[in-house]
Short mmCIF file of C-alpha atoms in Angstrom, two decimals:
data_model
loop_
_atom_site.label_atom_id
_atom_site.label_comp_id
_atom_site.label_asym_id
_atom_site.label_seq_id
_atom_site.Cartn_x
_atom_site.Cartn_y
_atom_site.Cartn_z
CA MET O 86 -78.62 26.70 -178.57
CA PRO O 87 -77.40 26.83 -182.11
CA ALA O 88 -75.82 23.49 -181.96
CA ILE O 89 -78.99 21.36 -182.04
CA SER O 90 -79.53 22.60 -185.62
CA LYS O 91 -75.94 21.80 -186.62
CA SER O 92 -76.32 18.24 -185.92
CA PRO O 93 -79.86 16.96 -186.47
CA TRP O 94 -79.50 13.18 -186.28
CA VAL O 95 -82.09 11.54 -188.33
CA VAL O 96 -84.22 8.28 -187.70
CA HIS O 97 -86.14 6.87 -190.84
CA PHE O 98 -89.14 4.96 -190.40
CA ASN O 99 -90.95 3.33 -193.21
CA CYS O 100 -94.70 3.33 -192.15
CA ASN O 101 -96.32 1.84 -194.87
CA SER O 102 -94.22 3.06 -197.85
CA CYS O 103 -93.77 1.49 -201.40
CA ASN O 104 -89.76 1.99 -200.73
CA GLY O 105 -89.67 4.52 -203.31
CA CYS O 106 -89.41 7.26 -200.85
CA ASP O 107 -87.04 5.00 -199.00
CA ILE O 108 -84.58 4.53 -201.93
CA GLU O 109 -84.55 8.30 -202.49
CA PHE O 110 -83.70 8.95 -198.75
CA LEU O 111 -80.98 6.64 -198.81
CA ALA O 112 -79.73 8.57 -201.95
CA CYS O 113 -79.15 11.49 -199.84
CA LEU O 114 -76.53 9.61 -197.99
CA THR O 115 -74.32 8.91 -201.11
CA PRO O 116 -71.48 11.17 -201.94
CA LEU O 117 -73.58 13.08 -204.32
CA TYR O 118 -75.90 14.60 -201.75
CA ASP O 119 -73.82 13.76 -198.57
CA VAL O 120 -76.04 14.78 -195.65
CA GLU O 121 -73.23 14.32 -193.17
CA ARG O 122 -71.66 17.55 -194.64
CA LEU O 123 -74.48 19.15 -192.89
CA GLY O 124 -73.91 17.53 -189.54
CA ILE O 125 -77.03 15.06 -190.32
CA LEU O 126 -76.27 11.44 -189.15
CA HIS O 127 -78.54 8.82 -190.10
CA VAL O 128 -78.90 6.78 -186.78
CA GLY O 129 -80.97 3.47 -186.23
CA ASN O 130 -82.19 4.44 -182.65
CA PRO O 131 -84.88 6.85 -181.82
CA LYS O 132 -83.34 7.45 -178.54
CA HIS O 133 -80.17 9.19 -180.16
CA ALA O 134 -82.50 10.77 -182.80
CA ASP O 135 -83.65 14.50 -183.21
CA VAL O 136 -85.63 14.15 -186.51
CA LEU O 137 -88.04 11.63 -187.25
CA VAL O 138 -88.42 11.11 -190.93
CA VAL O 139 -91.60 9.06 -191.86
CA THR O 140 -92.20 7.55 -195.36
CA GLY O 141 -95.59 6.05 -196.34
CA SER O 142 -98.87 6.52 -195.14
CA VAL O 143 -100.03 5.33 -191.60
CA ASN O 144 -102.45 2.37 -191.26
CA HIS O 145 -103.94 0.45 -188.28
CA ARG O 146 -101.01 -1.80 -187.88
CA THR O 147 -98.26 0.89 -188.21
CA ALA O 148 -100.19 3.58 -186.03
CA ARG O 149 -99.00 2.11 -182.68
CA VAL O 150 -95.59 1.61 -183.62
CA LEU O 151 -95.16 5.13 -185.08
CA LYS O 152 -96.39 6.61 -181.82
CA ASN O 153 -94.08 4.38 -180.02
CA VAL O 154 -91.15 5.31 -182.12
CA TYR O 155 -92.14 9.19 -181.63
CA ASP O 156 -92.62 8.66 -177.91
CA MET O 157 -89.07 7.04 -177.72
CA MET O 158 -87.42 10.07 -179.01
CA PRO O 159 -85.99 12.86 -176.35
CA SER O 160 -87.21 16.29 -176.63
CA PRO O 161 -86.74 18.58 -178.57
CA LYS O 162 -87.76 16.67 -181.65
CA VAL O 163 -89.48 17.32 -185.04
CA VAL O 164 -91.18 15.02 -187.28
CA VAL O 165 -90.64 15.17 -191.30
CA ALA O 166 -93.55 13.76 -193.41
CA MET O 167 -91.53 12.50 -196.36
CA GLY O 168 -93.47 12.21 -199.66
CA VAL O 169 -97.21 12.68 -200.61
CA CYS O 170 -98.28 9.36 -198.78
CA SER O 171 -97.07 10.26 -195.19
CA SER O 172 -98.40 13.85 -195.61
CA SER O 173 -101.87 12.82 -197.07
CA GLY O 174 -102.23 9.22 -197.65
CA GLY O 175 -101.30 9.65 -201.40
CA ILE O 176 -102.81 7.19 -204.00
CA PHE O 177 -103.46 4.85 -200.94
CA ALA O 178 -105.65 7.44 -199.01
CA GLU O 179 -108.86 5.32 -199.93
CA GLY O 180 -107.49 2.16 -199.00
CA TYR O 181 -109.57 0.39 -196.34
CA ASN O 182 -106.47 -0.19 -194.18
CA VAL O 183 -105.35 3.25 -194.40
CA LEU O 184 -105.65 5.79 -192.10
CA GLY O 185 -104.10 8.77 -194.03
CA GLY O 186 -101.15 11.29 -193.31
CA ILE O 187 -99.11 10.52 -190.42
CA ASP O 188 -100.40 13.64 -188.91
CA LYS O 189 -103.34 11.53 -187.84
CA VAL O 190 -101.24 9.86 -185.22
CA ILE O 191 -98.30 12.35 -184.38
CA PRO O 192 -97.63 16.05 -184.63
CA VAL O 193 -95.94 16.81 -187.92
CA ASP O 194 -93.54 19.88 -188.39
CA VAL O 195 -92.53 19.70 -192.04
CA PHE O 196 -94.49 18.08 -195.23
CA VAL O 197 -92.22 17.20 -198.08
CA PRO O 198 -94.35 16.52 -201.30
CA GLY O 199 -93.44 14.09 -204.00
CA CYS O 200 -94.07 10.77 -205.39
CA PRO O 201 -91.41 10.00 -204.52
CA ALA O 202 -89.83 13.20 -203.13
CA ARG O 203 -86.71 14.29 -204.63
CA PRO O 204 -83.43 13.92 -202.55
CA GLU O 205 -82.80 17.96 -202.85
CA ALA O 206 -86.41 18.39 -201.42
CA MET O 207 -85.76 15.83 -198.74
CA LEU O 208 -82.50 17.59 -197.73
CA ASP O 209 -84.41 20.87 -197.72
CA GLY O 210 -87.23 19.42 -195.91
CA ILE O 211 -84.49 18.25 -192.85
CA LEU O 212 -82.77 21.52 -193.02
CA LYS O 213 -86.25 23.31 -192.47
CA ALA O 214 -86.94 20.72 -189.71
CA ALA O 215 -83.40 21.69 -188.27
CA ALA O 216 -84.53 25.32 -188.05
CA ILE O 217 -87.80 24.26 -186.47
CA LEU O 218 -85.75 22.23 -184.03
CA ASP O 219 -83.46 25.39 -182.99
CA ARG O 220 -86.77 27.28 -182.54
CA LYS O 221 -88.29 24.64 -180.18
CA ALA O 222 -84.94 24.17 -178.25
CA ARG O 223 -85.05 28.07 -177.54
CA GLU O 224 -88.82 28.52 -177.08
CA THR O 225 -90.59 25.46 -175.67
CA GLY O 226 -87.14 23.77 -174.40
CA LEU O 227 -87.88 20.12 -173.21
CA ALA O 228 -91.80 20.26 -173.27
CA THR O 229 -92.89 17.38 -175.35
CA VAL O 230 -95.89 17.46 -177.96
CA PRO O 231 -97.65 14.15 -176.92
CA ALA O 232 -98.59 12.15 -179.66
CA ALA O 233 -102.39 11.91 -180.07
CA LYS O 234 -104.03 8.44 -179.75
CA PRO O 235 -104.46 6.79 -183.05
CA VAL O 236 -107.63 7.67 -184.88
CA ILE O 237 -109.54 4.82 -186.29
CA THR O 238 -111.51 6.05 -189.26
CA VAL O 239 -112.78 2.62 -190.45
CA VAL O 240 -116.18 1.75 -188.69
CA PRO O 241 -116.03 -2.14 -187.96
CA PRO O 242 -118.90 -4.13 -189.85
CA ALA O 243 -120.59 -5.09 -186.81
CA ALA O 244 -120.99 -1.47 -185.61
CA GLU O 245 -122.06 -0.56 -189.21
CA ALA O 246 -124.90 -2.87 -189.07
CA ALA O 247 -126.25 -1.70 -185.62
CA ALA O 248 -125.83 2.11 -186.50
CA PRO O 249 -126.68 2.78 -190.40
CA ALA O 250 -125.74 6.44 -190.02
CA PRO O 251 -122.06 6.31 -190.02
CA ALA O 252 -120.90 9.21 -187.59
CA ALA O 253 -117.40 8.13 -187.29
CA ALA O 254 -116.72 7.54 -190.87
CA THR O 255 -114.82 10.85 -191.81
CA MET I 184 -49.31 15.46 -148.10
CA THR I 185 -49.14 18.42 -150.36
CA ILE I 186 -49.17 18.33 -154.27
CA PRO I 187 -46.91 20.56 -155.74
CA TRP I 188 -48.26 23.36 -157.87
CA ASP I 189 -46.64 22.41 -161.10
CA LYS I 190 -48.24 18.82 -160.97
CA MET I 191 -51.69 20.54 -160.13
CA ALA I 192 -51.15 22.75 -163.43
CA ILE I 193 -50.21 19.94 -165.59
CA GLY I 194 -52.96 17.92 -164.32
CA ALA I 195 -55.76 20.73 -164.72
CA ALA I 196 -54.40 21.63 -168.46
CA ALA I 197 -54.72 17.79 -169.18
CA LEU I 198 -58.25 17.85 -167.95
CA LEU I 199 -59.23 20.71 -169.99
CA CYS I 200 -57.16 20.32 -173.04
CA ALA I 201 -57.56 16.45 -173.54
CA PRO I 202 -61.20 16.63 -174.66
CA LEU I 203 -60.60 19.41 -177.04
CA LEU I 204 -57.93 17.36 -178.45
CA GLY I 205 -59.98 14.16 -178.73
CA ALA I 206 -62.96 15.85 -180.24
CA LEU I 207 -60.91 17.58 -182.79
CA LEU I 208 -59.24 14.28 -183.75
CA GLN I 209 -62.46 12.70 -183.94
CA GLY I 210 -63.88 15.60 -186.44
CA LEU I 211 -60.61 15.10 -188.39
CA ASP I 212 -61.46 11.47 -188.61
CA ARG I 213 -64.84 11.99 -189.85
CA LYS I 214 -63.69 14.53 -192.43
CA LEU I 215 -61.03 12.22 -193.69
CA THR I 216 -63.31 9.39 -193.63
CA ALA I 217 -65.79 11.45 -195.75
CA ARG I 218 -62.75 12.38 -198.13
CA ILE I 219 -61.75 8.63 -198.65
CA GLN I 220 -65.38 7.88 -199.59
CA GLY I 221 -65.57 11.04 -201.92
CA ARG I 222 -67.69 12.94 -199.77
CA GLN I 223 -67.27 16.31 -198.55
CA GLY I 224 -67.63 15.45 -194.96
CA PRO I 225 -68.89 17.63 -191.77
CA PRO I 226 -66.86 20.44 -190.32
CA VAL I 227 -63.75 19.58 -188.10
CA VAL I 228 -65.71 20.98 -185.05
CA GLN I 229 -68.71 18.68 -185.75
CA PRO I 230 -68.03 16.40 -182.45
CA PHE I 231 -68.42 19.77 -180.56
CA TYR I 232 -71.61 20.64 -182.05
CA ASP I 233 -73.07 16.85 -181.32
CA PHE I 234 -71.90 16.98 -177.84
CA PHE I 235 -73.50 20.44 -176.98
CA LYS I 236 -76.62 19.29 -178.78
CA LEU I 237 -76.87 16.32 -176.49
CA LEU I 238 -76.14 18.16 -173.47
CA GLY I 239 -79.75 20.11 -174.18
CA LYS I 240 -81.74 17.36 -174.88
CA GLU I 241 -83.99 15.56 -172.82
CA GLN I 242 -82.86 12.84 -170.48
CA LEU I 243 -84.55 9.32 -170.98
CA LEU I 244 -83.33 7.06 -168.26
CA LEU I 245 -84.56 3.30 -167.86
CA ASN I 246 -83.11 3.36 -164.20
CA ARG I 247 -80.72 5.52 -162.16
CA MET I 248 -77.74 3.02 -162.12
CA GLN I 249 -77.47 3.72 -166.03
CA VAL I 250 -76.50 7.16 -165.43
CA LEU I 251 -74.24 6.41 -162.66
CA TYR I 252 -72.22 3.92 -164.75
CA ALA I 253 -71.90 6.61 -167.46
CA TRP I 254 -70.55 9.15 -165.07
CA LEU I 255 -68.24 6.41 -163.69
CA HIS I 256 -67.01 5.50 -167.08
CA LEU I 257 -66.01 9.28 -167.48
CA ALA I 258 -64.57 9.89 -164.07
CA PHE I 259 -62.25 6.68 -164.49
CA MET I 260 -61.43 7.45 -167.97
CA ALA I 261 -60.14 11.13 -166.80
CA ILE I 262 -58.24 9.67 -163.68
CA THR I 263 -56.50 7.24 -166.03
CA LEU I 264 -55.50 10.15 -168.36
CA MET I 265 -54.33 12.03 -165.17
CA LEU I 266 -52.42 9.16 -164.13
CA LEU I 267 -50.53 9.21 -167.50
CA VAL I 268 -49.70 12.77 -167.70
CA LEU I 269 -48.65 12.95 -164.15
CA GLY I 270 -46.18 9.77 -164.62
CA GLN I 271 -47.71 7.85 -162.16
CA ASP I 272 -47.45 4.04 -161.92
CA SER I 273 -48.28 2.29 -165.00
CA LEU I 274 -49.80 -1.04 -163.46
CA MET I 275 -52.30 1.29 -161.61
CA LEU I 276 -53.25 3.15 -164.95
CA LEU I 277 -54.16 -0.24 -166.50
CA PHE I 278 -56.23 -1.15 -163.37
CA VAL I 279 -58.11 2.32 -163.37
CA LEU I 280 -58.63 1.92 -167.30
CA ALA I 281 -60.13 -1.59 -166.71
CA PHE I 282 -62.66 -0.15 -163.98
CA SER I 283 -63.44 2.67 -166.69
CA THR I 284 -64.46 -0.15 -169.27
CA LEU I 285 -66.10 -2.13 -166.70
CA SER I 286 -68.42 0.70 -165.89
CA LEU I 287 -69.23 0.99 -169.41
CA VAL I 288 -70.12 -2.66 -169.65
CA LEU I 289 -72.24 -2.70 -166.28
CA GLY I 290 -74.05 0.50 -167.80
CA GLY I 291 -74.85 -1.53 -170.86
CA MET I 292 -75.80 -4.64 -168.96
CA CYS I 293 -78.16 -2.77 -166.46
CA VAL I 294 -80.91 -2.59 -169.12
CA ARG I 295 -82.89 -4.99 -170.75
CA SER I 296 -82.27 -4.36 -174.16
CA PRO I 297 -80.87 -7.23 -176.09
CA TYR I 298 -78.70 -5.06 -178.47
CA SER I 299 -77.28 -3.36 -175.30
CA ARG I 300 -76.43 -6.65 -173.77
CA ILE I 301 -74.76 -8.00 -176.92
CA GLY I 302 -72.75 -4.85 -177.13
CA SER I 303 -71.61 -5.48 -173.47
CA GLN I 304 -70.52 -9.04 -173.95
CA ARG I 305 -68.76 -7.87 -176.90
CA GLU I 306 -66.97 -5.22 -175.02
CA ILE I 307 -65.99 -7.89 -172.40
CA LEU I 308 -64.60 -10.05 -175.45
CA LEU I 309 -62.63 -6.99 -176.61
CA MET I 310 -61.18 -6.16 -172.97
CA VAL I 311 -60.31 -10.08 -172.58
CA ALA I 312 -58.33 -9.64 -176.07
CA TYR I 313 -56.49 -6.58 -175.46
CA GLU I 314 -55.80 -6.63 -171.53
CA PRO I 315 -52.90 -9.18 -172.13
CA VAL I 316 -51.12 -6.84 -174.60
CA LEU I 317 -51.28 -3.92 -172.31
CA ILE I 318 -49.95 -6.02 -169.54
CA LEU I 319 -47.17 -7.17 -171.72
CA MET I 320 -46.39 -3.28 -172.54
CA VAL I 321 -46.00 -2.31 -168.86
CA VAL I 322 -43.84 -5.59 -168.59
CA GLY I 323 -41.90 -4.00 -171.43
CA PHE I 324 -41.61 -0.66 -169.71
CA TYR I 325 -40.23 -2.40 -166.70
CA LEU I 326 -37.60 -4.35 -168.66
CA VAL I 327 -36.45 -1.32 -170.28
CA ASN I 328 -36.59 1.10 -167.43
CA HIS I 329 -36.42 -1.09 -164.29
CA SER I 330 -39.57 0.82 -163.17
CA PHE I 331 -43.25 0.74 -163.64
CA SER I 332 -43.44 4.42 -163.21
CA ILE I 333 -44.35 6.42 -166.23
CA ALA I 334 -42.02 9.31 -165.15
CA CYS I 335 -39.13 6.97 -165.60
CA VAL I 336 -40.07 6.40 -169.28
CA TRP I 337 -40.01 10.19 -169.93
CA GLN I 338 -36.56 10.59 -168.29
CA ALA I 339 -35.03 7.83 -170.25
CA ASP I 340 -32.46 8.62 -172.77
CA GLN I 341 -33.54 6.25 -175.58
CA PRO I 342 -36.74 6.25 -176.85
CA LEU I 343 -38.93 3.29 -176.11
CA LEU I 344 -39.71 2.58 -179.76
CA LEU I 345 -36.28 1.30 -180.25
CA ARG I 346 -36.53 -1.26 -177.68
CA LEU I 347 -40.31 -2.08 -178.17
CA PRO I 348 -40.90 -1.76 -181.88
CA LEU I 349 -43.15 -4.96 -182.05
CA LEU I 350 -45.11 -4.21 -178.95
CA PHE I 351 -45.82 -0.89 -180.52
CA LEU I 352 -47.23 -2.57 -183.72
CA ALA I 353 -49.36 -4.81 -181.00
CA LEU I 354 -50.37 -1.62 -179.44
CA LEU I 355 -51.64 -0.30 -182.41
CA ALA I 356 -54.23 -3.13 -182.58
CA VAL I 357 -55.14 -2.18 -179.04
CA ALA I 358 -55.59 1.50 -180.22
CA ALA I 359 -57.93 0.39 -182.86
CA ILE I 360 -60.10 -1.40 -180.30
CA LYS I 361 -60.03 1.45 -177.89
CA LEU I 362 -61.03 4.20 -180.67
CA GLN I 363 -63.80 1.53 -182.18
CA LYS I 364 -62.34 1.24 -185.31
CA SER I 365 -63.00 -1.55 -187.98
CA PRO I 366 -62.19 -4.54 -188.03
CA PHE I 367 -62.56 -4.30 -184.23
CA ASP I 368 -65.67 -1.87 -183.88
CA LEU I 369 -67.89 -4.72 -182.38
CA ALA I 370 -69.26 -3.14 -179.24
CA THR I 371 -70.32 0.11 -180.82
CA SER I 372 -69.12 2.11 -183.53
CA HIS I 373 -69.63 5.57 -185.26
CA HIS I 374 -70.36 4.51 -188.76
CA ALA I 375 -72.62 1.92 -190.23
CA HIS I 376 -74.17 0.94 -186.93
CA GLN I 377 -76.97 -0.89 -188.32
CA GLU I 378 -76.01 -4.68 -187.10
CA ILE I 379 -76.56 -4.24 -183.45
CA ILE I 380 -77.91 -0.54 -183.94
CA LYS I 381 -75.60 1.15 -181.30
CA GLY I 382 -74.73 -1.49 -179.30
CA ILE I 383 -73.44 -0.78 -175.94
CA THR I 384 -74.93 2.89 -175.96
CA ILE I 385 -78.31 2.01 -177.25
CA GLU I 386 -80.41 2.91 -174.18
CA TYR I 387 -78.47 6.12 -173.38
CA SER I 388 -79.87 9.39 -174.41
CA GLY I 389 -79.29 13.11 -174.32
CA PRO I 390 -76.94 14.22 -171.41
CA ALA I 391 -76.22 10.69 -170.57
CA LEU I 392 -74.94 10.13 -174.05
CA ALA I 393 -73.09 13.57 -174.06
CA VAL I 394 -71.14 11.98 -170.87
CA LEU I 395 -70.29 8.86 -172.88
CA GLU I 396 -69.21 11.05 -175.85
CA LEU I 397 -67.04 13.19 -173.58
CA ALA I 398 -65.32 9.90 -172.21
CA HIS I 399 -64.63 8.86 -175.76
CA PHE I 400 -62.91 12.29 -176.03
CA TYR I 401 -60.82 11.36 -173.37
CA GLU I 402 -60.14 8.01 -174.57
CA THR I 403 -58.94 9.12 -177.85
CA ALA I 404 -56.58 11.47 -176.10
CA LEU I 405 -55.52 8.84 -173.77
CA VAL I 406 -54.51 6.54 -176.65
CA MET I 407 -52.65 9.24 -178.24
CA VAL I 408 -50.66 10.24 -175.20
CA LEU I 409 -49.93 6.51 -174.76
CA LEU I 410 -48.71 6.26 -178.47
CA ALA I 411 -46.52 9.41 -178.15
CA LEU I 412 -44.86 7.95 -175.12
CA PHE I 413 -43.00 5.66 -177.24
CA TRP I 414 -40.82 8.57 -178.33
CA ALA I 415 -40.87 10.33 -175.28
CA THR I 416 -37.16 11.93 -175.64
CA ASN I 417 -38.64 14.33 -178.06
CA TRP I 418 -42.32 15.20 -177.70
CA TRP I 419 -42.41 16.68 -181.33
CA ILE I 420 -41.54 13.25 -182.83
CA GLY I 421 -43.90 11.53 -180.37
CA ALA I 422 -46.75 13.58 -181.26
CA GLY I 423 -45.93 13.05 -184.89
CA ILE I 424 -45.82 9.05 -184.44
CA ALA I 425 -49.22 9.34 -182.66
CA LEU I 426 -50.67 11.44 -185.26
CA GLY I 427 -49.20 8.98 -188.14
CA ALA I 428 -50.69 6.11 -186.13
CA TYR I 429 -54.04 7.77 -185.99
CA LEU I 430 -54.40 8.40 -189.53
CA LEU I 431 -53.18 5.01 -190.23
CA LEU I 432 -56.20 3.46 -188.26
CA VAL I 433 -58.44 5.82 -189.90
CA ILE I 434 -57.34 4.41 -193.44
CA VAL I 435 -57.57 0.93 -192.07
CA ASP I 436 -60.99 1.49 -190.66
CA ASN I 437 -62.12 2.63 -194.06
CA ALA I 438 -60.29 -0.22 -195.91
CA CYS I 439 -61.74 -2.97 -193.48
CA ALA I 440 -65.22 -4.60 -192.93
CA ARG I 441 -66.31 -5.24 -189.45
CA LEU I 442 -65.33 -9.03 -188.43
CA THR I 443 -66.66 -11.37 -186.00
CA THR I 444 -65.87 -11.64 -182.31
CA ALA I 445 -64.42 -14.96 -182.87
CA TRP I 446 -61.97 -13.95 -185.62
CA MET I 447 -60.98 -10.79 -183.35
CA PHE I 448 -60.42 -13.18 -180.76
CA LYS I 449 -58.05 -15.45 -182.59
CA PHE I 450 -56.35 -12.58 -184.06
CA MET I 451 -55.65 -10.86 -180.99
CA TRP I 452 -54.42 -13.72 -179.03
CA THR I 453 -52.11 -15.24 -181.87
CA VAL I 454 -50.58 -12.52 -184.16
CA ILE I 455 -50.87 -9.40 -181.74
CA LEU I 456 -49.97 -11.08 -178.55
CA GLY I 457 -47.11 -13.34 -180.37
CA LEU I 458 -45.90 -9.88 -181.60
CA ALA I 459 -45.90 -8.47 -178.10
CA LEU I 460 -44.45 -11.79 -176.53
CA THR I 461 -41.53 -11.85 -179.05
CA ASN I 462 -40.58 -8.37 -178.24
CA ILE I 463 -40.44 -9.32 -174.41
CA VAL I 464 -38.54 -12.36 -174.86
CA TRP I 465 -36.35 -10.62 -177.20
CA LEU I 466 -35.76 -7.85 -174.59
CA TYR I 467 -34.96 -10.38 -171.77
CA LEU I 468 -32.39 -12.47 -173.72
CA SER I 469 -30.57 -9.27 -175.29
CA LYS I 470 -30.06 -7.95 -171.74
#
């Protein structure tokens, strides 16, 4: 089914971002980059979307929301981690509230590095995602990869006091 | 009762060609909108890609009524178009068209999403705003041809536009509502839909959304045929008028912001209804 790679509708979720990547992403919609010429539409509704673009690292608060948004999208679907924070946590990776990259919560298909990622790189990432979407539609059909349960990496203080050896700290 | 072969052929051709025409017009709209905004825009066949993509997606439904209402919306819209191209009764046409829109409204109302509910309520307000104009259009047809039949409009010697110029202008506003164009794109819209996200269609996904898209292709074709009816003596001129009106609506769409329901209602019930009524009164007195 080649139609799906020619109309990837994108829903954009700001997980925990500093807004740098979001502003660059919105630049893709401007006449200079014009993503609509590639059939890409920026929709506000996960139920209409094929591509989930996530900016920013994931934290305890946003993990559930991110999983929810991902689960609301109909298959076949792909996820693009936009920018270095959503890929690995970026400079916030060591933060007490940060879980890390979004691949801790949902399966990611394309990682776009950069801080912020350039609009050209974002376009490239979405097109790569569209190709993956095409392949998924052909190979796996409507089978959905379920999102993992959010991984909690921070040990609560009470548990830390009870068990000095931090087994779940990684 | 047997249906003549020629009528069946016309009906089948309309059923097949109307979505193609509607989709191409929407593709043209997106291209033109992009050019007006200084962008390159998607290919003209983009609505086909969107439609086939949606067909291949997973169906996520909240309840079964939702998908039934989507199909009813499509079926009534296709029947409306058939009634129009087969030259049937124009009152019946309005009746079936209202049923089609009502199915859409019920589909939006049968889920608990507030955005869907708001979209449905706006769709009802839009209906209340444009239905009187459509009824006056039918009254105009009757005053000109002494028949409610659309076949009589085709057989008339004189184009309708010469007798109903103000009503045609009023009908342009109705067309803008039906084609979801600014400033009337309150219930759902193709562009810049961040205010109530996607309004009435927010809870539809995959094939059900494709059904709604297909219904909108039919709707676009229906509006085009209805506008072309105003110069039915020569279909080339009629088609030219309909296409010109469509381009005008696209330009207005780009030039206008979306306005409030209250404004829309006041505008439709004063200026637009006034235009239509003036035309009817003039027609009545000039006889």
